[in-house]
Amino acid sequence: MIKQASYLNIKGISVCLMIGLMMLNGCATQSEIQKKTISDSNQVIREEIIAHAMWLIDKDYRFGGSDPETGFDCSGLVSHVYMKVAGIRLPHNAAMIAKEGKTIDRSQLKIGDLVFFNTMKRTFSHVGIYVGDGKFIHSPKPGSEVRVEDMTKSYWARRFDGARRVKTAQE
C-alpha cells in the first residue's frame, strides 16, 4: 500500500513537473530559447526525460512493446522516452542501446542516463533510465508494470553492468 502511494505521488509530481516545463517552454520567446547555454538545455532535456518516464509508471510490461497504449519492455520504454522527448532514435534492444552511448562511471550518473543490468545471464540484457538518488525507472518483466527501483538493492547491485550517456542534439 505504501509503495503504491509513493508511486502515485511520484507520478503526480512528474505530471505536474511536465506540465510546468511545457508551460514555461510555451511562454519563452524564440530568442530566450536560443540564449540558453548548452548545459541549461541539456539539464532541461534530462528533466523532461525523467518527467515523461515517470508519467509512464504503471503502464503494463509487454514483450516487444514500445507504446503507452499497449505496454513496454525495457528497451521499448527507453527508446520511446528518448524519441518523444529528445528526438533520439535508439534501437529496440538493450545490448544495442549500450553501444549507442558513452560509457560513464557509476559515480558520474546524472538523471536521464541509461543504466544496464545482466538479468538473463548475458551482458546488457536489461536497461532503465536513471532518475537520481540511486534509483532507476524501467519495465522489468511480464506481469509487471513500469516502476522505479533502487539500484542499491542486492538484486540490482549484483547485476549492474554499467551506465551510458546518450548525447542529445544540444551536446
JSON list of N, CA and C in Angstrom, two decimals, residues 113-143:
[
{"chain": "A", "resi": 113, "resn": "ASP", "atom": "N", "xyz": [20.49, 9.43, -17.62]},
{"chain": "A", "resi": 113, "resn": "ASP", "atom": "CA", "xyz": [21.47, 8.47, -18.13]},
{"chain": "A", "resi": 113, "resn": "ASP", "atom": "C", "xyz": [20.85, 7.08, -18.14]},
{"chain": "A", "resi": 114, "resn": "LEU", "atom": "N", "xyz": [21.44, 6.19, -18.91]},
{"chain": "A", "resi": 114, "resn": "LEU", "atom": "CA", "xyz": [20.93, 4.83, -19.01]},
{"chain": "A", "resi": 114, "resn": "LEU", "atom": "C", "xyz": [21.76, 3.89, -18.14]},
{"chain": "A", "resi": 115, "resn": "VAL", "atom": "N", "xyz": [21.08, 3.00, -17.45]},
{"chain": "A", "resi": 115, "resn": "VAL", "atom": "CA", "xyz": [21.75, 2.01, -16.61]},
{"chain": "A", "resi": 115, "resn": "VAL", "atom": "C", "xyz": [21.41, 0.62, -17.13]},
{"chain": "A", "resi": 116, "resn": "PHE", "atom": "N", "xyz": [22.41, -0.25, -17.11]},
{"chain": "A", "resi": 116, "resn": "PHE", "atom": "CA", "xyz": [22.28, -1.59, -17.71]},
{"chain": "A", "resi": 116, "resn": "PHE", "atom": "C", "xyz": [22.55, -2.67, -16.67]},
{"chain": "A", "resi": 117, "resn": "PHE", "atom": "N", "xyz": [21.87, -3.79, -16.86]},
{"chain": "A", "resi": 117, "resn": "PHE", "atom": "CA", "xyz": [21.96, -4.90, -15.92]},
{"chain": "A", "resi": 117, "resn": "PHE", "atom": "C", "xyz": [22.00, -6.22, -16.68]},
{"chain": "A", "resi": 118, "resn": "ASN", "atom": "N", "xyz": [22.61, -7.20, -16.04]},
{"chain": "A", "resi": 118, "resn": "ASN", "atom": "CA", "xyz": [22.66, -8.56, -16.56]},
{"chain": "A", "resi": 118, "resn": "ASN", "atom": "C", "xyz": [21.59, -9.35, -15.82]},
{"chain": "A", "resi": 119, "resn": "THR", "atom": "N", "xyz": [20.41, -9.44, -16.42]},
{"chain": "A", "resi": 119, "resn": "THR", "atom": "CA", "xyz": [19.30, -10.15, -15.77]},
{"chain": "A", "resi": 119, "resn": "THR", "atom": "C", "xyz": [18.99, -11.49, -16.43]},
{"chain": "A", "resi": 120, "resn": "MET", "atom": "N", "xyz": [19.69, -11.79, -17.53]},
{"chain": "A", "resi": 120, "resn": "MET", "atom": "CA", "xyz": [19.40, -13.03, -18.26]},
{"chain": "A", "resi": 120, "resn": "MET", "atom": "C", "xyz": [20.67, -13.82, -18.57]},
{"chain": "A", "resi": 121, "resn": "LYS", "atom": "N", "xyz": [21.64, -13.68, -17.68]},
{"chain": "A", "resi": 121, "resn": "LYS", "atom": "CA", "xyz": [22.94, -14.35, -17.84]},
{"chain": "A", "resi": 121, "resn": "LYS", "atom": "C", "xyz": [23.65, -13.93, -19.13]},
{"chain": "A", "resi": 122, "resn": "ARG", "atom": "N", "xyz": [23.41, -12.67, -19.53]},
{"chain": "A", "resi": 122, "resn": "ARG", "atom": "CA", "xyz": [24.15, -12.10, -20.64]},
{"chain": "A", "resi": 122, "resn": "ARG", "atom": "C", "xyz": [24.27, -10.60, -20.42]},
{"chain": "A", "resi": 123, "resn": "THR", "atom": "N", "xyz": [25.40, -10.08, -20.83]},
{"chain": "A", "resi": 123, "resn": "THR", "atom": "CA", "xyz": [25.70, -8.67, -20.64]},
{"chain": "A", "resi": 123, "resn": "THR", "atom": "C", "xyz": [24.66, -7.78, -21.29]},
{"chain": "A", "resi": 124, "resn": "PHE", "atom": "N", "xyz": [24.33, -6.68, -20.62]},
{"chain": "A", "resi": 124, "resn": "PHE", "atom": "CA", "xyz": [23.41, -5.66, -21.13]},
{"chain": "A", "resi": 124, "resn": "PHE", "atom": "C", "xyz": [22.07, -6.25, -21.57]},
{"chain": "A", "resi": 125, "resn": "SER", "atom": "N", "xyz": [21.51, -7.14, -20.77]},
{"chain": "A", "resi": 125, "resn": "SER", "atom": "CA", "xyz": [20.22, -7.73, -21.13]},
{"chain": "A", "resi": 125, "resn": "SER", "atom": "C", "xyz": [19.03, -6.92, -20.61]},
{"chain": "A", "resi": 126, "resn": "HIS", "atom": "N", "xyz": [19.29, -5.90, -19.80]},
{"chain": "A", "resi": 126, "resn": "HIS", "atom": "CA", "xyz": [18.21, -5.07, -19.27]},
{"chain": "A", "resi": 126, "resn": "HIS", "atom": "C", "xyz": [18.68, -3.62, -19.18]},
{"chain": "A", "resi": 127, "resn": "VAL", "atom": "N", "xyz": [17.76, -2.67, -19.44]},
{"chain": "A", "resi": 127, "resn": "VAL", "atom": "CA", "xyz": [18.10, -1.25, -19.42]},
{"chain": "A", "resi": 127, "resn": "VAL", "atom": "C", "xyz": [17.00, -0.46, -18.72]},
{"chain": "A", "resi": 128, "resn": "GLY", "atom": "N", "xyz": [17.42, 0.61, -18.06]},
{"chain": "A", "resi": 128, "resn": "GLY", "atom": "CA", "xyz": [16.49, 1.53, -17.43]},
{"chain": "A", "resi": 128, "resn": "GLY", "atom": "C", "xyz": [17.06, 2.95, -17.50]},
{"chain": "A", "resi": 129, "resn": "ILE", "atom": "N", "xyz": [16.30, 3.91, -17.01]},
{"chain": "A", "resi": 129, "resn": "ILE", "atom": "CA", "xyz": [16.70, 5.31, -17.03]},
{"chain": "A", "resi": 129, "resn": "ILE", "atom": "C", "xyz": [16.94, 5.75, -15.59]},
{"chain": "A", "resi": 130, "resn": "TYR", "atom": "N", "xyz": [18.13, 6.31, -15.35]},
{"chain": "A", "resi": 130, "resn": "TYR", "atom": "CA", "xyz": [18.50, 6.77, -14.01]},
{"chain": "A", "resi": 130, "resn": "TYR", "atom": "C", "xyz": [17.68, 7.99, -13.64]},
{"chain": "A", "resi": 131, "resn": "VAL", "atom": "N", "xyz": [17.04, 7.96, -12.45]},
{"chain": "A", "resi": 131, "resn": "VAL", "atom": "CA", "xyz": [16.20, 9.08, -12.01]},
{"chain": "A", "resi": 131, "resn": "VAL", "atom": "C", "xyz": [16.80, 9.85, -10.85]},
{"chain": "A", "resi": 132, "resn": "GLY", "atom": "N", "xyz": [17.98, 9.44, -10.39]},
{"chain": "A", "resi": 132, "resn": "GLY", "atom": "CA", "xyz": [18.64, 10.11, -9.27]},
{"chain": "A", "resi": 132, "resn": "GLY", "atom": "C", "xyz": [18.52, 9.32, -7.98]},
{"chain": "A", "resi": 133, "resn": "ASP", "atom": "N", "xyz": [19.36, 9.70, -7.00]},
{"chain": "A", "resi": 133, "resn": "ASP", "atom": "CA", "xyz": [19.32, 9.07, -5.68]},
{"chain": "A", "resi": 133, "resn": "ASP", "atom": "C", "xyz": [19.43, 7.55, -5.71]},
{"chain": "A", "resi": 134, "resn": "GLY", "atom": "N", "xyz": [20.21, 7.03, -6.66]},
{"chain": "A", "resi": 134, "resn": "GLY", "atom": "CA", "xyz": [20.42, 5.58, -6.74]},
{"chain": "A", "resi": 134, "resn": "GLY", "atom": "C", "xyz": [19.23, 4.80, -7.27]},
{"chain": "A", "resi": 135, "resn": "LYS", "atom": "N", "xyz": [18.29, 5.49, -7.91]},
{"chain": "A", "resi": 135, "resn": "LYS", "atom": "CA", "xyz": [17.09, 4.82, -8.41]},
{"chain": "A", "resi": 135, "resn": "LYS", "atom": "C", "xyz": [16.99, 4.92, -9.93]},
{"chain": "A", "resi": 136, "resn": "PHE", "atom": "N", "xyz": [16.25, 3.99, -10.51]},
{"chain": "A", "resi": 136, "resn": "PHE", "atom": "CA", "xyz": [16.04, 4.00, -11.95]},
{"chain": "A", "resi": 136, "resn": "PHE", "atom": "C", "xyz": [14.62, 3.56, -12.25]},
{"chain": "A", "resi": 137, "resn": "ILE", "atom": "N", "xyz": [14.14, 3.95, -13.43]},
{"chain": "A", "resi": 137, "resn": "ILE", "atom": "CA", "xyz": [12.80, 3.57, -13.87]},
{"chain": "A", "resi": 137, "resn": "ILE", "atom": "C", "xyz": [12.95, 2.59, -15.03]},
{"chain": "A", "resi": 138, "resn": "HIS", "atom": "N", "xyz": [12.11, 1.56, -15.03]},
{"chain": "A", "resi": 138, "resn": "HIS", "atom": "CA", "xyz": [12.22, 0.53, -16.07]},
{"chain": "A", "resi": 138, "resn": "HIS", "atom": "C", "xyz": [10.93, -0.25, -16.16]},
{"chain": "A", "resi": 139, "resn": "SER", "atom": "N", "xyz": [10.87, -1.10, -17.16]},
{"chain": "A", "resi": 139, "resn": "SER", "atom": "CA", "xyz": [9.77, -2.04, -17.34]},
{"chain": "A", "resi": 139, "resn": "SER", "atom": "C", "xyz": [10.37, -3.43, -17.15]},
{"chain": "A", "resi": 140, "resn": "PRO", "atom": "N", "xyz": [10.19, -4.03, -15.97]},
{"chain": "A", "resi": 140, "resn": "PRO", "atom": "CA", "xyz": [11.00, -5.19, -15.59]},
{"chain": "A", "resi": 140, "resn": "PRO", "atom": "C", "xyz": [10.71, -6.53, -16.23]},
{"chain": "A", "resi": 141, "resn": "LYS", "atom": "N", "xyz": [9.45, -6.99, -16.24]},
{"chain": "A", "resi": 141, "resn": "LYS", "atom": "CA", "xyz": [9.20, -8.37, -16.67]},
{"chain": "A", "resi": 141, "resn": "LYS", "atom": "C", "xyz": [7.72, -8.58, -16.92]},
{"chain": "A", "resi": 142, "resn": "PRO", "atom": "N", "xyz": [7.38, -9.68, -17.61]},
{"chain": "A", "resi": 142, "resn": "PRO", "atom": "CA", "xyz": [5.97, -10.00, -17.83]},
{"chain": "A", "resi": 142, "resn": "PRO", "atom": "C", "xyz": [5.19, -10.05, -16.52]},
{"chain": "A", "resi": 143, "resn": "GLY", "atom": "N", "xyz": [3.99, -9.51, -16.54]},
{"chain": "A", "resi": 143, "resn": "GLY", "atom": "CA", "xyz": [3.15, -9.50, -15.36]},
{"chain": "A", "resi": 143, "resn": "GLY", "atom": "C", "xyz": [3.39, -8.31, -14.44]}
]
